[in-house]
XYZ file of C-alpha atoms in Angstrom:
362
model
C 11.091 -5.087 -19.142
C 12.126 -8.720 -18.774
C 15.097 -10.867 -19.790
C 17.088 -7.719 -20.597
C 14.639 -6.611 -23.279
C 11.700 -4.245 -23.618
C 8.462 -6.121 -23.035
C 5.960 -3.331 -23.707
C 6.193 0.457 -24.037
C 4.122 3.557 -24.671
C 5.448 6.926 -25.834
C 2.983 9.598 -24.727
C 4.608 12.839 -25.871
C 7.158 11.772 -28.471
C 9.901 13.999 -27.048
C 12.121 11.091 -25.918
C 13.610 8.724 -28.484
C 12.262 5.191 -28.006
C 15.813 3.832 -28.319
C 16.857 5.609 -25.107
C 15.421 2.758 -23.033
C 18.276 0.550 -24.304
C 20.618 2.459 -21.967
C 18.587 1.700 -18.843
C 19.718 -1.828 -17.981
C 23.442 -1.201 -18.651
C 23.273 1.822 -16.333
C 21.471 -0.223 -13.678
C 23.928 -3.114 -13.915
C 26.860 -0.709 -13.562
C 25.346 0.800 -10.414
C 24.638 -2.653 -8.962
C 28.238 -3.702 -9.559
C 29.386 -0.603 -7.683
C 27.033 -1.473 -4.830
C 24.922 1.678 -5.127
C 21.602 1.890 -6.958
C 19.605 5.060 -7.419
C 15.877 5.300 -8.224
C 16.695 8.003 -10.772
C 19.399 7.518 -13.409
C 20.516 9.749 -16.265
C 21.877 9.200 -19.757
C 22.605 12.438 -21.572
C 19.602 14.672 -20.942
C 17.201 11.749 -20.415
C 16.248 10.668 -16.907
C 15.052 7.158 -16.031
C 12.675 6.852 -13.056
C 12.067 3.196 -12.221
C 10.642 0.662 -9.805
C 10.907 -3.128 -9.742
C 7.975 -5.501 -9.282
C 8.442 -9.285 -9.377
C 10.521 -9.916 -12.515
C 9.654 -6.594 -14.183
C 11.150 -3.122 -14.261
C 8.617 -0.326 -14.763
C 10.500 2.643 -16.188
C 9.419 6.195 -16.999
C 11.627 8.425 -19.172
C 11.680 12.199 -19.304
C 13.964 14.947 -20.611
C 12.306 17.675 -18.563
C 12.322 18.711 -14.906
C 9.323 16.502 -14.136
C 7.576 16.037 -10.803
C 9.318 12.886 -9.525
C 6.691 12.234 -6.840
C 3.954 12.281 -9.474
C 5.903 9.886 -11.709
C 6.477 7.368 -8.916
C 2.872 7.614 -7.748
C 1.831 6.796 -11.330
C 4.225 3.822 -11.578
C 2.906 2.326 -8.342
C -0.642 2.990 -9.562
C 0.189 1.012 -12.696
C 1.199 -1.934 -10.515
C -2.042 -1.647 -8.543
C -4.293 -1.471 -11.622
C -2.523 -4.274 -13.504
C -2.606 -6.481 -10.399
C -6.349 -5.946 -10.009
C -6.838 -6.836 -13.680
C -4.485 -9.816 -13.962
C -4.185 -10.997 -10.307
C -0.395 -11.266 -10.708
C 1.751 -8.695 -12.488
C 4.640 -10.533 -14.133
C 6.082 -11.166 -17.578
C 3.559 -13.853 -18.508
C 0.498 -11.826 -17.552
C 1.712 -8.884 -19.654
C 2.386 -11.100 -22.672
C -0.983 -12.849 -22.362
C -2.895 -9.553 -22.092
C -0.859 -7.083 -24.136
C -3.917 -5.698 -25.957
C -5.652 -4.875 -22.655
C -2.372 -3.461 -21.310
C -2.119 -1.005 -24.212
C -5.760 0.007 -23.752
C -5.130 0.611 -20.054
C -1.981 2.634 -20.739
C -3.951 4.862 -23.097
C -6.676 5.472 -20.498
C -4.402 5.808 -17.467
C -2.441 8.658 -19.038
C -3.030 11.182 -21.811
C -0.129 13.115 -23.353
C 1.962 12.712 -20.211
C -0.795 13.596 -17.733
C -2.478 10.981 -15.475
C -6.115 10.575 -16.413
C -8.404 7.761 -15.201
C -6.579 5.660 -12.601
C -9.431 3.989 -10.722
C -9.528 0.323 -11.703
C -13.221 -0.083 -10.836
C -14.150 2.645 -13.324
C -11.714 1.320 -15.943
C -13.269 -2.139 -15.668
C -16.609 -0.694 -16.777
C -15.340 -0.174 -20.321
C -12.002 -2.007 -20.596
C -12.638 -5.715 -20.164
C -10.699 -8.915 -20.770
C -13.669 -10.585 -22.443
C -14.394 -10.518 -26.158
C -17.620 -8.832 -27.240
C -19.361 -7.730 -30.400
C -18.852 -4.110 -31.309
C -21.988 -2.209 -30.437
C -22.527 1.535 -30.496
C -23.699 1.565 -26.894
C -20.580 -0.248 -25.709
C -18.186 2.109 -27.455
C -19.237 5.030 -25.270
C -16.994 5.855 -22.343
C -18.975 5.971 -19.069
C -19.911 9.489 -18.007
C -18.260 8.691 -14.683
C -14.882 9.389 -16.299
C -15.780 13.045 -16.866
C -17.865 13.521 -13.727
C -16.623 15.459 -10.716
C -16.972 12.162 -8.803
C -14.861 10.077 -11.168
C -14.361 7.214 -8.703
C -18.026 6.212 -8.352
C -20.673 5.320 -10.912
C -24.241 6.580 -10.714
C -27.252 4.313 -10.300
C -25.716 1.860 -7.822
C -28.380 -0.079 -5.916
C -28.201 -2.520 -2.998
C -31.011 -4.365 -1.224
C -29.126 -4.042 2.051
C -26.986 -0.948 2.627
C -23.870 -1.564 4.716
C -20.448 -0.059 5.455
C -17.538 -2.066 6.858
C -14.623 -0.146 8.372
C -11.264 -1.789 9.109
C -8.753 0.157 11.200
C -5.452 -1.669 10.769
C -2.273 -0.634 12.575
C 1.189 -2.065 11.898
C 3.908 -1.739 14.527
C 7.486 -1.084 13.449
C 9.796 -1.848 16.369
C 13.513 -2.456 16.922
C 14.699 -3.690 20.335
C 18.404 -4.049 21.135
C 19.994 -6.999 22.917
C 19.659 -5.242 26.280
C 15.901 -4.931 25.937
C 15.790 -1.201 25.149
C 13.529 0.082 22.382
C 15.762 1.770 19.809
C 13.063 2.868 17.387
C 9.308 2.480 17.096
C 6.353 3.911 15.240
C 2.851 2.963 14.141
C 1.590 2.979 10.559
C -2.173 2.841 10.271
C -4.731 2.532 7.502
C -8.499 2.910 7.427
C -10.050 0.609 4.823
C -13.650 0.649 3.661
C -15.997 -1.812 2.063
C -19.090 0.124 1.068
C -22.284 -1.393 -0.254
C -24.442 1.698 -0.467
C -27.065 2.770 -2.981
C -27.037 6.078 -4.806
C -24.463 8.789 -4.191
C -24.200 8.962 -0.386
C -22.055 11.416 1.528
C -20.192 9.931 4.476
C -18.644 11.706 7.441
C -16.135 9.872 9.576
C -15.220 10.966 13.087
C -12.076 9.782 14.866
C -10.678 10.644 18.282
C -8.315 13.054 16.541
C -6.400 15.253 18.986
C -6.327 18.218 16.593
C -10.124 18.002 16.151
C -10.733 17.907 19.881
C -8.406 20.880 20.392
C -10.360 22.872 17.764
C -13.701 22.138 19.386
C -12.470 22.440 22.960
C -13.638 18.919 23.809
C -10.284 17.392 24.695
C -11.686 14.645 26.867
C -10.575 11.028 27.094
C -8.037 9.290 24.890
C -7.021 11.194 21.764
C -4.509 10.392 19.034
C -2.135 12.724 17.199
C -1.779 11.552 13.587
C 1.076 12.535 11.271
C 1.705 12.074 7.534
C -2.026 11.698 6.902
C -2.853 10.675 3.320
C -6.362 10.445 1.902
C -8.114 8.789 -1.001
C -9.016 11.329 -3.676
C -12.673 11.156 -2.599
C -11.990 13.030 0.675
C -12.685 16.766 0.617
C -9.294 18.110 1.657
C -10.481 21.705 2.091
C -13.060 20.535 4.625
C -10.474 18.509 6.538
C -8.003 21.400 6.603
C -10.620 23.824 7.909
C -12.314 21.767 10.626
C -10.715 18.265 10.524
C -13.956 16.699 9.234
C -13.396 13.635 7.031
C -16.202 14.087 4.487
C -16.435 12.091 1.245
C -18.514 10.276 -1.357
C -17.019 6.770 -1.177
C -15.955 4.482 -4.010
C -18.141 1.414 -4.398
C -16.715 -1.746 -2.870
C -13.289 -1.939 -1.256
C -10.938 1.030 -0.962
C -8.319 2.536 1.318
C -9.764 5.735 2.719
C -6.692 7.039 4.517
C -3.316 6.198 5.995
C -1.401 7.806 8.849
C 1.685 7.479 11.007
C 2.035 7.894 14.755
C 5.549 8.613 15.942
C 5.403 7.375 19.514
C 7.255 5.153 21.964
C 5.757 1.677 21.750
C 6.364 -0.943 24.390
C 7.022 -4.408 22.930
C 3.755 -6.324 22.687
C 5.542 -9.631 22.217
C 8.866 -10.388 23.875
C 11.346 -12.973 22.613
C 14.524 -14.332 24.169
C 16.922 -16.598 22.297
C 19.994 -18.646 23.149
C 22.233 -20.507 20.702
C 24.687 -23.076 22.011
C 27.257 -25.107 20.096
C 28.092 -28.609 21.312
C 31.363 -30.157 20.110
C 31.649 -29.821 16.326
C 28.431 -31.414 15.179
C 25.448 -30.055 17.101
C 23.849 -26.649 17.508
C 20.973 -26.046 19.917
C 18.683 -23.058 19.624
C 16.233 -21.995 22.341
C 13.628 -19.330 21.694
C 11.438 -18.202 24.588
C 8.422 -15.990 24.177
C 7.204 -14.423 27.398
C 5.905 -16.974 29.922
C 3.738 -19.013 27.587
C 5.840 -20.494 24.811
C 9.222 -22.166 24.607
C 10.765 -23.556 21.439
C 13.892 -25.660 21.551
C 15.527 -26.990 18.380
C 18.594 -29.181 18.050
C 20.434 -29.552 14.748
C 22.849 -32.355 13.942
C 25.409 -31.074 11.464
C 28.218 -32.740 9.513
C 30.732 -30.297 10.976
C 30.733 -27.024 12.889
C 34.375 -26.092 13.111
C 34.337 -22.384 12.264
C 34.557 -20.546 15.586
C 34.378 -17.114 13.990
C 31.435 -14.909 14.874
C 28.718 -15.356 12.269
C 26.865 -12.214 13.248
C 23.814 -11.849 15.416
C 20.787 -11.690 13.165
C 17.705 -10.197 14.853
C 14.581 -12.249 15.452
C 11.662 -11.142 13.295
C 8.212 -11.588 14.821
C 4.941 -11.813 12.890
C 1.623 -11.512 14.683
C -1.930 -10.195 14.433
C -4.108 -9.062 17.317
C -7.830 -8.545 16.574
C -10.158 -6.082 18.344
C -7.241 -3.873 19.404
C -5.249 -0.837 18.233
C -2.050 -0.030 20.052
C -2.455 3.730 19.483
C -5.957 3.816 20.942
C -7.502 5.299 17.786
C -11.278 4.925 17.654
C -14.074 5.489 15.177
C -16.386 7.810 17.104
C -19.086 8.003 14.436
C -19.906 7.389 10.784
C -22.754 9.487 9.386
C -24.355 8.403 6.112
C -26.396 11.007 4.234
C -28.283 10.077 1.054
C -31.217 11.874 -0.561
C -33.486 8.812 -0.388
C -33.012 8.781 3.381
C -32.216 5.091 3.835
C -30.610 3.854 7.049
C -27.276 2.024 7.084
C -25.213 1.118 10.116
C -21.418 0.865 9.923
C -19.493 -2.169 11.161
C -16.090 -1.399 12.671
C -13.178 -3.793 13.145
C -9.804 -3.038 14.749
C -6.612 -4.991 14.016
C -3.021 -4.603 15.224
C -0.334 -6.469 13.344
C 3.426 -6.631 13.085
C 5.238 -4.458 10.597
C 9.030 -4.436 10.767
C 9.128 -5.948 14.283
C 12.620 -7.098 15.274
C 14.366 -8.061 18.510
C 18.152 -8.297 18.497
C 19.736 -11.361 20.061
C 22.361 -11.528 22.796
C 23.892 -14.866 21.892
């Protein structure tokens, strides 16, 4: 939706009147005026489940007791697929590609049930380029109905390689006295696979639960929580013996994400001082550890309000290569393919700031 009107819609089951969407924005505006917005709103017996992306609202309607988690996962998947197709998901890109959007909506869901949601597979038969109608091109790839619906058959590379990125983001809040009030680590394992055929990969991490199962609890281990996997991972295998076994998608993908709820010491420390001079100058000093000092002086027309303006925290952005604060490590990556080719994995570790804030004492 954009400019208070419906931009594009698709009714999958026909059990909700199309006119019901007209009640969505008035309900949302009423909630915003009251200062409270809810991700689920109701009008009569119709529920609106919505998310906002750039200048668009993506809204799902239902009159049944639907699985809300499934609906929101689908809405965010829509954003991901449309972004991969159009680079930017906004009003203009929808208007310029409405035919492709309708085709995608019809393939992403069938009669209210998510169907093919992998953009790489969708791009094999839904393209943005015009083409003559040929019988061969009207056939949907067999990948869509295969057990491995995220990878096409017959992929070939001259050089077989796997790149693994372990990226950890630190969420940290430090009070004005220097005490850590809250901290956790959110990690992702991303893959870029350029492998021929249909290889099976097995990834080994220094997982504490795995080491406890095997009785080899030696060295640094990591206890992961809220672990989420790409659909390619065999969950039954992971649940039984903590082995991460999968046939990977071709190209780039996010294999898994996790959270580590642990006390994190600040990696970067910031001190700040704000001083007011007379009524026309404010001086700000920001000191980072022992290496950097920033001093800024602002000449202002007038600074006469002596009331406290609040103490906004300092937000820090950083990236540290070749390091993970949790100590997680890729112990091995086994690649098994019937042709028997050899392929070595390349591993890169990155730590970066998430919601990293230090409160000021000025």
